[in-house]
């Protein structure tokens, strides 16, 4: 669980200094308690923490910014991913989040959620892939202006229509999914990890130009009530059930 509002609280808890608004961030602490912190050792590729009248957010430059966890060790027959993001464009096939087996393509070994390969005038394309269900398939129906905060929810389980997308709580499209396990030794925020050139091993590419506020990843498919509670919380609406402990399960 990556929560931009608790970045400095989490950093203090593991003995790291706070980061001020406008500074680059080399480690975003995992708020779930599982210590899957995401890091970036190269300063030129670190996103920037911003706090202003537009809210608190992590800004990715679309050039080379990304954060990774290299010891995630996730095995997920099914999963739910919920992200609060604000993409500025979808040039260069940008990724929101991806997971992969070490040195293997994300879409063949783990999973990817990205804004697709053809630039558009609005945020209107999103795809997700995994083992044995690769392919460029748009499952987004709505059109949202770039630069607008958006809640992206993907649930993935095997079966017909097993992969489903919600945008701001509204059901979108779906795709079929075979029985498979998503293995994520590594997680990447703000980019993807792949190569289809036999002479070039997989590498990070497709850098997000936009902001990220929340990333929640569960190794199960949440039910509709749970999804609505989380989406309402992210939207700032009053809710009755959701609390921090629920987010850590």
Short mmCIF file of C-alpha atoms in Angstrom, two decimals:
data_model
loop_
_atom_site.label_atom_id
_atom_site.label_comp_id
_atom_site.label_asym_id
_atom_site.label_seq_id
_atom_site.Cartn_x
_atom_site.Cartn_y
_atom_site.Cartn_z
CA UNK A 1 0.00 0.00 0.00
CA UNK A 2 1.62 3.24 -1.17
CA UNK A 3 -0.02 6.30 0.37
CA UNK A 4 1.54 9.63 -0.57
CA UNK A 5 0.00 11.37 2.45
CA UNK A 6 2.01 9.19 4.85
CA UNK A 7 5.36 9.19 3.02
CA UNK A 8 7.23 11.03 5.76
CA UNK A 9 5.52 9.15 8.57
CA UNK A 10 6.65 5.92 6.94
CA UNK A 11 10.16 7.19 6.35
CA UNK A 12 10.52 8.21 10.00
CA UNK A 13 9.39 4.74 11.05
CA UNK A 14 12.31 3.14 9.22
CA UNK A 15 14.87 5.75 10.26
CA UNK A 16 14.97 7.84 7.10
CA UNK A 17 14.80 11.65 6.90
CA UNK A 18 11.68 13.43 5.77
CA UNK A 19 11.33 14.70 2.22
CA UNK A 20 10.10 18.24 1.63
CA UNK A 21 7.75 19.32 -1.14
CA UNK A 22 9.68 19.75 -4.38
CA UNK A 23 12.35 17.22 -3.47
CA UNK A 24 13.07 13.98 -5.27
CA UNK A 25 12.05 10.78 -3.52
CA UNK A 26 14.35 7.75 -3.45
CA UNK A 27 12.14 5.51 -1.26
CA UNK A 28 8.35 5.41 -0.90
CA UNK A 29 7.52 3.30 2.17
CA UNK A 30 5.00 0.49 1.97
CA UNK A 31 2.16 1.25 4.38
CA UNK A 32 0.82 -2.32 4.51
CA UNK A 33 3.39 -3.59 6.99
CA UNK A 34 4.89 -6.03 4.45
CA UNK A 35 7.93 -3.81 3.84
CA UNK A 36 7.61 -3.86 0.07
CA UNK A 37 9.05 -0.37 -0.16
CA UNK A 38 9.60 0.97 -3.69
CA UNK A 39 12.91 2.67 -4.39
CA UNK A 40 14.92 4.48 -7.04
CA UNK A 41 18.68 4.68 -6.54
CA UNK A 42 19.39 6.91 -9.54
CA UNK A 43 18.65 10.51 -8.63
CA UNK A 44 17.82 11.52 -12.19
CA UNK A 45 15.05 8.89 -12.26
CA UNK A 46 13.44 9.74 -8.92
CA UNK A 47 9.90 11.20 -8.92
CA UNK A 48 9.21 14.43 -7.04
CA UNK A 49 7.04 14.75 -3.93
CA UNK A 50 4.73 17.76 -4.24
CA UNK A 51 2.40 19.40 -1.72
CA UNK A 52 0.38 22.40 -2.84
CA UNK A 53 -3.18 23.54 -3.50
CA UNK A 54 -3.57 20.61 -5.90
CA UNK A 55 -2.94 18.14 -3.10
CA UNK A 56 -0.09 15.85 -2.11
CA UNK A 57 1.19 13.69 -4.92
CA UNK A 58 4.15 11.94 -6.46
CA UNK A 59 5.04 13.49 -9.81
CA UNK A 60 6.53 11.30 -12.55
CA UNK A 61 8.16 13.14 -15.47
CA UNK A 62 7.42 10.74 -18.36
CA UNK A 63 11.12 10.60 -19.23
CA UNK A 64 12.78 8.14 -16.86
CA UNK A 65 11.07 8.37 -13.45
CA UNK A 66 10.02 5.11 -11.82
CA UNK A 67 10.06 3.29 -8.49
CA UNK A 68 10.65 -0.43 -8.01
CA UNK A 69 10.54 -3.12 -5.36
CA UNK A 70 12.97 -5.95 -6.08
CA UNK A 71 11.90 -8.26 -3.26
CA UNK A 72 8.13 -8.38 -3.59
CA UNK A 73 7.92 -12.18 -4.05
CA UNK A 74 4.22 -12.17 -4.86
CA UNK A 75 2.36 -15.18 -6.29
CA UNK A 76 -1.18 -14.21 -7.17
CA UNK A 77 -3.74 -16.50 -8.83
CA UNK A 78 -5.99 -13.43 -8.64
CA UNK A 79 -5.56 -9.81 -7.63
CA UNK A 80 -7.10 -6.39 -7.19
CA UNK A 81 -5.24 -3.18 -8.00
CA UNK A 82 -6.63 0.24 -7.06
CA UNK A 83 -4.75 3.39 -8.02
CA UNK A 84 -5.44 7.09 -7.66
CA UNK A 85 -3.61 8.70 -10.59
CA UNK A 86 -3.59 11.82 -12.72
CA UNK A 87 -2.05 11.10 -16.14
CA UNK A 88 -1.07 14.11 -18.23
CA UNK A 89 -0.90 12.18 -21.52
CA UNK A 90 -0.46 8.63 -22.81
CA UNK A 91 2.49 9.01 -25.14
CA UNK A 92 5.07 6.22 -25.38
CA UNK A 93 2.86 3.43 -23.97
CA UNK A 94 3.06 4.50 -20.31
CA UNK A 95 2.66 2.02 -17.48
CA UNK A 96 0.86 2.65 -14.21
CA UNK A 97 2.03 -0.49 -12.41
CA UNK A 98 3.60 -3.77 -13.44
CA UNK A 99 5.04 -6.89 -11.87
CA UNK A 100 7.42 -9.47 -13.24
CA UNK A 101 9.61 -12.47 -12.54
CA UNK A 102 13.24 -11.32 -12.38
CA UNK A 103 14.51 -10.68 -15.94
CA UNK A 104 11.25 -11.78 -17.57
CA UNK A 105 8.63 -9.71 -19.38
CA UNK A 106 5.89 -8.33 -17.15
CA UNK A 107 3.05 -9.43 -19.44
CA UNK A 108 4.35 -13.01 -19.70
CA UNK A 109 5.27 -13.64 -16.07
CA UNK A 110 3.43 -11.15 -13.87
CA UNK A 111 1.04 -8.42 -14.94
CA UNK A 112 0.87 -4.91 -16.37
CA UNK A 113 -1.67 -2.11 -16.25
CA UNK A 114 -0.93 0.59 -18.80
CA UNK A 115 -2.45 3.34 -20.95
CA UNK A 116 -1.80 1.52 -24.25
CA UNK A 117 0.33 2.08 -27.31
CA UNK A 118 -1.57 4.70 -29.34
CA UNK A 119 -1.67 8.32 -28.05
CA UNK A 120 -5.15 9.76 -27.62
CA UNK A 121 -6.61 13.18 -26.86
CA UNK A 122 -8.25 11.98 -23.64
CA UNK A 123 -7.64 9.32 -21.05
CA UNK A 124 -9.77 6.69 -22.79
CA UNK A 125 -7.55 3.63 -23.22
CA UNK A 126 -6.31 1.14 -20.64
CA UNK A 127 -5.16 -2.44 -20.92
CA UNK A 128 -3.97 -5.18 -18.59
CA UNK A 129 -2.14 -8.39 -19.43
CA UNK A 130 -0.71 -11.44 -17.70
CA UNK A 131 0.46 -15.01 -18.34
CA UNK A 132 -1.38 -16.53 -21.31
CA UNK A 133 -3.63 -13.54 -21.86
CA UNK A 134 -1.33 -11.07 -23.58
CA UNK A 135 -2.57 -8.75 -26.29
CA UNK A 136 -3.48 -5.12 -26.85
CA UNK A 137 -7.13 -4.95 -25.73
CA UNK A 138 -8.71 -1.71 -24.55
CA UNK A 139 -11.09 -2.32 -21.64
CA UNK A 140 -11.84 1.35 -20.91
CA UNK A 141 -15.07 2.91 -22.17
CA UNK A 142 -15.18 6.36 -20.57
CA UNK A 143 -13.25 9.37 -21.82
CA UNK A 144 -11.67 11.53 -19.12
CA UNK A 145 -9.64 14.70 -19.72
CA UNK A 146 -5.95 14.31 -19.05
CA UNK A 147 -4.86 16.09 -15.90
CA UNK A 148 -7.86 14.91 -13.89
CA UNK A 149 -7.58 12.70 -10.81
CA UNK A 150 -8.94 9.25 -11.63
CA UNK A 151 -9.54 6.10 -9.59
CA UNK A 152 -8.45 3.06 -11.60
CA UNK A 153 -9.60 -0.32 -10.28
CA UNK A 154 -8.65 -3.62 -11.91
CA UNK A 155 -9.82 -7.01 -10.67
CA UNK A 156 -8.37 -10.16 -12.18
CA UNK A 157 -9.46 -13.77 -11.74
CA UNK A 158 -9.55 -16.71 -14.13
CA UNK A 159 -12.61 -17.32 -16.28
CA UNK A 160 -14.75 -15.59 -18.92
CA UNK A 161 -14.75 -11.85 -18.26
CA UNK A 162 -12.45 -12.49 -15.32
CA UNK A 163 -10.48 -9.27 -15.85
CA UNK A 164 -12.63 -6.21 -15.15
CA UNK A 165 -12.00 -2.47 -15.02
CA UNK A 166 -13.73 0.24 -13.02
CA UNK A 167 -13.05 3.96 -13.54
CA UNK A 168 -14.10 6.18 -10.64
CA UNK A 169 -16.28 3.32 -9.45
CA UNK A 170 -18.05 2.90 -12.80
CA UNK A 171 -17.79 -0.52 -14.50
CA UNK A 172 -15.97 -0.45 -17.83
CA UNK A 173 -14.92 -3.34 -20.06
CA UNK A 174 -13.55 -6.79 -19.37
CA UNK A 175 -11.54 -9.58 -20.94
CA UNK A 176 -11.33 -13.34 -20.52
CA UNK A 177 -8.50 -14.82 -18.49
CA UNK A 178 -7.14 -18.36 -18.36
CA UNK A 179 -6.15 -20.08 -15.14
CA UNK A 180 -2.68 -18.72 -14.38
CA UNK A 181 -0.53 -17.34 -11.59
CA UNK A 182 0.92 -13.84 -11.65
CA UNK A 183 4.41 -13.93 -10.17
CA UNK A 184 5.91 -10.59 -9.20
CA UNK A 185 9.42 -10.83 -7.83
CA UNK A 186 9.64 -7.16 -8.80
CA UNK A 187 7.04 -4.39 -8.82
CA UNK A 188 7.36 -1.21 -10.87
CA UNK A 189 5.40 2.00 -10.32
CA UNK A 190 5.24 4.46 -13.21
CA UNK A 191 6.59 2.23 -15.98
CA UNK A 192 6.64 -1.23 -17.52
CA UNK A 193 9.33 -3.93 -17.92
CA UNK A 194 9.49 -5.79 -21.22
CA UNK A 195 11.24 -6.40 -24.53
CA UNK A 196 10.11 -8.43 -27.54
CA UNK A 197 13.54 -8.26 -29.22
CA UNK A 198 15.36 -11.58 -28.88
CA UNK A 199 18.68 -9.72 -28.74
CA UNK A 200 17.63 -7.28 -26.02
CA UNK A 201 16.63 -8.47 -22.52
CA UNK A 202 13.62 -6.90 -20.80
CA UNK A 203 14.10 -3.36 -19.52
CA UNK A 204 12.05 -0.57 -18.00
CA UNK A 205 10.20 1.53 -20.57
CA UNK A 206 6.90 3.37 -21.03
CA UNK A 207 7.35 6.01 -18.34
CA UNK A 208 4.28 7.67 -16.88
CA UNK A 209 3.87 11.41 -17.31
CA UNK A 210 1.58 12.26 -14.45
CA UNK A 211 0.91 12.04 -10.73
CA UNK A 212 0.29 9.14 -8.38
CA UNK A 213 -1.32 9.47 -4.96
CA UNK A 214 -2.34 5.95 -3.92
CA UNK A 215 -1.44 2.42 -4.97
CA UNK A 216 -3.22 -0.54 -3.37
CA UNK A 217 -2.50 -4.11 -4.49
CA UNK A 218 -4.32 -7.13 -3.03
CA UNK A 219 -3.62 -10.81 -3.76
CA UNK A 220 -7.36 -11.49 -3.92
CA UNK A 221 -10.39 -10.12 -5.74
CA UNK A 222 -12.28 -7.76 -3.45
CA UNK A 223 -16.05 -7.89 -3.45
CA UNK A 224 -18.23 -5.06 -4.68
CA UNK A 225 -18.85 -3.62 -1.22
CA UNK A 226 -15.13 -3.54 -0.44
CA UNK A 227 -14.38 -1.88 -3.77
CA UNK A 228 -17.04 0.75 -3.26
CA UNK A 229 -15.69 1.54 0.20
CA UNK A 230 -12.14 1.99 -1.05
CA UNK A 231 -13.22 4.05 -4.05
CA UNK A 232 -15.37 6.27 -1.82
CA UNK A 233 -12.42 6.76 0.53
CA UNK A 234 -10.16 7.70 -2.36
CA UNK A 235 -12.80 10.07 -3.65
CA UNK A 236 -12.96 11.76 -0.27
CA UNK A 237 -16.55 10.68 0.37
CA UNK A 238 -17.80 9.69 3.85
CA UNK A 239 -17.76 5.94 4.42
CA UNK A 240 -18.65 3.75 7.34
CA UNK A 241 -16.72 0.51 6.94
CA UNK A 242 -13.26 1.33 5.63
CA UNK A 243 -10.36 1.84 7.98
CA UNK A 244 -6.60 1.53 7.86
CA UNK A 245 -6.62 -2.07 9.11
CA UNK A 246 -8.91 -3.11 6.26
CA UNK A 247 -6.44 -1.72 3.76
CA UNK A 248 -3.64 -3.88 5.19
CA UNK A 249 -5.33 -7.24 4.83
#
